[in-house]
């Protein structure tokens, strides 16, 4: 399938899915060419030291879909034994955008594409996120229960990670367990994080809670 012919009309979700499956190599080339045309020369690097330590390090990371004129970049390092990044702030302060920036750049890096950052090193990661979870009237699933189901999936994924291969589960949890009160949320979130940090994981969590 020729990507140029598809670009003449808005592709459907099905078409996009087929393109991603059938033309991964060509898409990676197109991403690289677009980055070059925009003056983006940063590439992702698998560092032996970071693979061994399980760290993800980025300099001036930003979201590739936000215009440069309004984009706020951040430098960060995720990893270390029994540690994570906790992101707190007011509404519309950019917590969710930071987590999405981490996730989408990790995906781009492992697909062989350029990343939207001044520098990046990371170990091989499996991405797991809890963002924009929804309830379902048809299935009889409340918002809180839907969050619990997703968190269980992430914890189960962390137990299946091959630590000997240097792989890490990269978890990104965006204001989880909003469907309950603050006290119960803090207790439950602490338990989830304890389970995750006991496995070969690195990650970040955003929250409104200041306690």
Short mmCIF file of C-alpha atoms in Angstrom, two decimals:
data_model
loop_
_atom_site.label_atom_id
_atom_site.label_comp_id
_atom_site.label_asym_id
_atom_site.label_seq_id
_atom_site.Cartn_x
_atom_site.Cartn_y
_atom_site.Cartn_z
CA UNK A 1 0.00 0.00 0.00
CA UNK A 2 1.37 3.41 -1.00
CA UNK A 3 1.36 5.86 1.89
CA UNK A 4 1.25 8.83 -0.51
CA UNK A 5 -2.03 7.63 -2.04
CA UNK A 6 -3.57 7.08 1.39
CA UNK A 7 -2.59 10.58 2.50
CA UNK A 8 -4.88 12.16 -0.13
CA UNK A 9 -7.94 11.32 1.98
CA UNK A 10 -8.38 10.95 5.76
CA UNK A 11 -7.64 7.27 6.56
CA UNK A 12 -9.99 5.29 8.75
CA UNK A 13 -8.84 3.72 12.00
CA UNK A 14 -8.84 0.33 10.26
CA UNK A 15 -6.65 1.69 7.46
CA UNK A 16 -4.23 3.19 9.94
CA UNK A 17 -4.02 -0.13 11.79
CA UNK A 18 -3.26 -2.00 8.57
CA UNK A 19 -0.61 0.53 7.63
CA UNK A 20 1.09 0.13 10.99
CA UNK A 21 1.17 -3.63 10.59
CA UNK A 22 2.11 -3.82 6.91
CA UNK A 23 4.45 -0.85 6.59
CA UNK A 24 6.34 -0.53 9.86
CA UNK A 25 9.67 -0.07 8.11
CA UNK A 26 8.35 2.58 5.74
CA UNK A 27 6.58 4.42 8.56
CA UNK A 28 9.80 4.49 10.59
CA UNK A 29 11.59 5.98 7.58
CA UNK A 30 8.86 8.59 7.16
CA UNK A 31 9.10 9.51 10.86
CA UNK A 32 12.85 9.91 10.56
CA UNK A 33 12.51 12.05 7.42
CA UNK A 34 9.89 14.27 9.05
CA UNK A 35 12.12 14.70 12.09
CA UNK A 36 15.04 15.62 9.84
CA UNK A 37 12.90 18.19 7.98
CA UNK A 38 11.91 19.71 11.32
CA UNK A 39 15.51 19.88 12.45
CA UNK A 40 15.11 17.11 15.05
CA UNK A 41 18.27 15.03 15.16
CA UNK A 42 17.91 13.30 18.51
CA UNK A 43 17.94 9.50 18.44
CA UNK A 44 17.15 6.99 21.14
CA UNK A 45 19.98 5.02 22.67
CA UNK A 46 20.00 1.72 24.52
CA UNK A 47 22.76 2.26 27.04
CA UNK A 48 24.46 -0.79 28.56
CA UNK A 49 24.75 1.02 31.91
CA UNK A 50 21.10 2.01 31.89
CA UNK A 51 20.03 -1.48 30.82
CA UNK A 52 21.94 -2.91 33.75
CA UNK A 53 20.57 -0.37 36.23
CA UNK A 54 17.08 -0.22 34.76
CA UNK A 55 17.15 3.58 34.48
CA UNK A 56 15.37 5.70 31.92
CA UNK A 57 17.06 9.09 31.46
CA UNK A 58 15.83 11.96 29.28
CA UNK A 59 16.99 15.51 28.71
CA UNK A 60 14.34 18.09 27.83
CA UNK A 61 11.62 15.60 26.94
CA UNK A 62 8.41 16.95 25.39
CA UNK A 63 5.28 15.73 23.62
CA UNK A 64 5.75 15.37 19.85
CA UNK A 65 2.19 16.50 19.07
CA UNK A 66 2.42 19.83 20.92
CA UNK A 67 3.78 22.78 18.89
CA UNK A 68 7.25 23.91 19.91
CA UNK A 69 5.96 27.42 20.57
CA UNK A 70 3.72 26.22 23.42
CA UNK A 71 5.51 23.05 24.53
CA UNK A 72 7.14 22.79 27.96
CA UNK A 73 10.01 20.30 28.16
CA UNK A 74 11.28 18.47 31.24
CA UNK A 75 14.47 16.59 32.12
CA UNK A 76 14.04 13.51 34.29
CA UNK A 77 15.46 10.18 35.34
CA UNK A 78 13.26 7.21 36.24
CA UNK A 79 14.70 4.22 38.02
CA UNK A 80 16.68 3.15 41.01
CA UNK A 81 15.87 0.47 43.54
CA UNK A 82 12.34 0.77 44.96
CA UNK A 83 11.81 4.27 43.59
CA UNK A 84 9.50 6.07 41.18
CA UNK A 85 8.61 9.59 40.09
CA UNK A 86 5.63 11.16 41.85
CA UNK A 87 4.11 14.05 39.89
CA UNK A 88 1.83 16.43 41.78
CA UNK A 89 0.23 19.74 40.87
CA UNK A 90 -2.98 21.66 40.31
CA UNK A 91 -5.49 21.06 37.54
CA UNK A 92 -4.15 21.77 34.03
CA UNK A 93 -0.57 21.93 35.31
CA UNK A 94 0.67 19.32 32.83
CA UNK A 95 0.82 16.14 34.94
CA UNK A 96 -0.98 13.96 32.41
CA UNK A 97 0.94 15.50 29.51
CA UNK A 98 4.26 14.66 31.18
CA UNK A 99 3.23 11.02 31.63
CA UNK A 100 2.03 10.84 28.03
CA UNK A 101 5.31 12.40 26.86
CA UNK A 102 7.25 9.67 28.65
CA UNK A 103 5.07 6.92 27.19
CA UNK A 104 4.94 8.07 23.58
CA UNK A 105 8.69 8.72 23.44
CA UNK A 106 9.37 5.26 24.88
CA UNK A 107 7.20 3.77 22.11
CA UNK A 108 8.95 5.86 19.43
CA UNK A 109 12.36 4.85 20.77
CA UNK A 110 11.64 1.14 20.67
CA UNK A 111 10.12 1.44 17.19
CA UNK A 112 13.44 2.82 15.95
CA UNK A 113 12.14 6.35 15.42
CA UNK A 114 13.41 9.73 16.65
CA UNK A 115 12.30 10.97 20.04
CA UNK A 116 11.15 14.42 21.06
CA UNK A 117 13.99 15.13 23.50
CA UNK A 118 17.53 16.45 23.56
CA UNK A 119 18.75 13.05 24.74
CA UNK A 120 17.43 9.68 25.80
CA UNK A 121 18.79 6.45 27.22
CA UNK A 122 16.64 3.58 28.42
CA UNK A 123 16.58 -0.17 28.95
CA UNK A 124 14.18 -2.36 26.95
CA UNK A 125 10.74 -1.63 28.41
CA UNK A 126 7.19 -2.97 28.29
CA UNK A 127 4.74 -0.08 28.58
CA UNK A 128 1.72 -0.29 30.88
CA UNK A 129 -0.56 2.68 31.54
CA UNK A 130 -3.64 3.58 33.53
CA UNK A 131 -5.07 6.67 31.82
CA UNK A 132 -8.57 7.69 30.77
CA UNK A 133 -10.22 4.63 32.29
CA UNK A 134 -14.00 4.58 31.72
CA UNK A 135 -17.00 2.86 33.26
CA UNK A 136 -19.55 0.78 31.35
CA UNK A 137 -23.30 0.68 31.90
CA UNK A 138 -23.65 -2.24 29.49
CA UNK A 139 -21.13 -4.37 31.38
CA UNK A 140 -22.20 -3.17 34.82
CA UNK A 141 -18.67 -1.87 35.55
CA UNK A 142 -18.34 1.22 37.71
CA UNK A 143 -15.52 3.69 37.22
CA UNK A 144 -13.81 2.51 40.41
CA UNK A 145 -14.06 -1.16 39.42
CA UNK A 146 -12.74 -0.37 35.93
CA UNK A 147 -9.71 1.26 37.56
CA UNK A 148 -9.16 -1.79 39.77
CA UNK A 149 -9.34 -4.10 36.76
CA UNK A 150 -6.74 -2.05 34.90
CA UNK A 151 -4.41 -1.90 37.91
CA UNK A 152 -4.65 -5.66 38.34
CA UNK A 153 -3.64 -6.09 34.69
CA UNK A 154 -0.59 -3.88 35.25
CA UNK A 155 0.45 -5.73 38.42
CA UNK A 156 0.05 -9.07 36.60
CA UNK A 157 2.15 -7.75 33.70
CA UNK A 158 4.91 -6.75 36.10
CA UNK A 159 5.12 -10.31 37.43
CA UNK A 160 5.74 -11.62 33.92
CA UNK A 161 8.74 -9.39 33.16
CA UNK A 162 12.03 -11.19 32.51
CA UNK A 163 14.45 -9.50 34.88
CA UNK A 164 17.39 -11.60 33.63
CA UNK A 165 17.02 -10.03 30.16
CA UNK A 166 17.30 -6.53 31.60
CA UNK A 167 13.71 -5.68 30.60
CA UNK A 168 11.63 -3.37 32.77
CA UNK A 169 7.92 -2.69 32.97
CA UNK A 170 7.43 1.05 32.50
CA UNK A 171 4.21 1.90 34.35
CA UNK A 172 2.51 5.28 34.02
CA UNK A 173 -0.41 5.79 36.41
CA UNK A 174 -2.43 8.97 35.96
CA UNK A 175 -4.39 10.02 39.08
CA UNK A 176 -5.51 6.48 39.79
CA UNK A 177 -8.47 5.41 41.93
CA UNK A 178 -10.32 8.70 41.63
CA UNK A 179 -13.55 6.79 42.16
CA UNK A 180 -13.10 6.56 45.94
CA UNK A 181 -12.38 8.87 48.87
CA UNK A 182 -8.92 10.25 49.64
CA UNK A 183 -8.16 8.01 52.62
CA UNK A 184 -9.09 4.75 50.90
CA UNK A 185 -7.30 5.89 47.74
CA UNK A 186 -4.05 6.52 49.58
CA UNK A 187 -4.14 3.11 51.23
CA UNK A 188 -4.97 1.29 47.98
CA UNK A 189 -2.44 3.21 45.88
CA UNK A 190 0.31 2.50 48.41
CA UNK A 191 -0.44 -1.23 48.14
CA UNK A 192 -0.39 -1.16 44.32
CA UNK A 193 2.89 0.75 44.23
CA UNK A 194 4.47 -1.62 46.77
CA UNK A 195 3.54 -4.57 44.54
CA UNK A 196 4.94 -2.86 41.43
CA UNK A 197 8.21 -1.78 43.04
CA UNK A 198 8.82 -5.34 44.21
CA UNK A 199 9.03 -6.34 40.53
CA UNK A 200 11.48 -5.27 37.76
CA UNK A 201 9.70 -1.99 37.07
CA UNK A 202 10.28 1.73 36.62
CA UNK A 203 7.52 4.28 36.48
CA UNK A 204 5.76 7.52 37.29
CA UNK A 205 2.53 8.33 39.11
CA UNK A 206 0.55 11.57 39.02
CA UNK A 207 -1.70 12.64 41.89
CA UNK A 208 -3.67 15.51 43.40
CA UNK A 209 -3.08 14.19 46.92
CA UNK A 210 -0.41 16.11 48.83
CA UNK A 211 -0.23 13.81 51.88
#
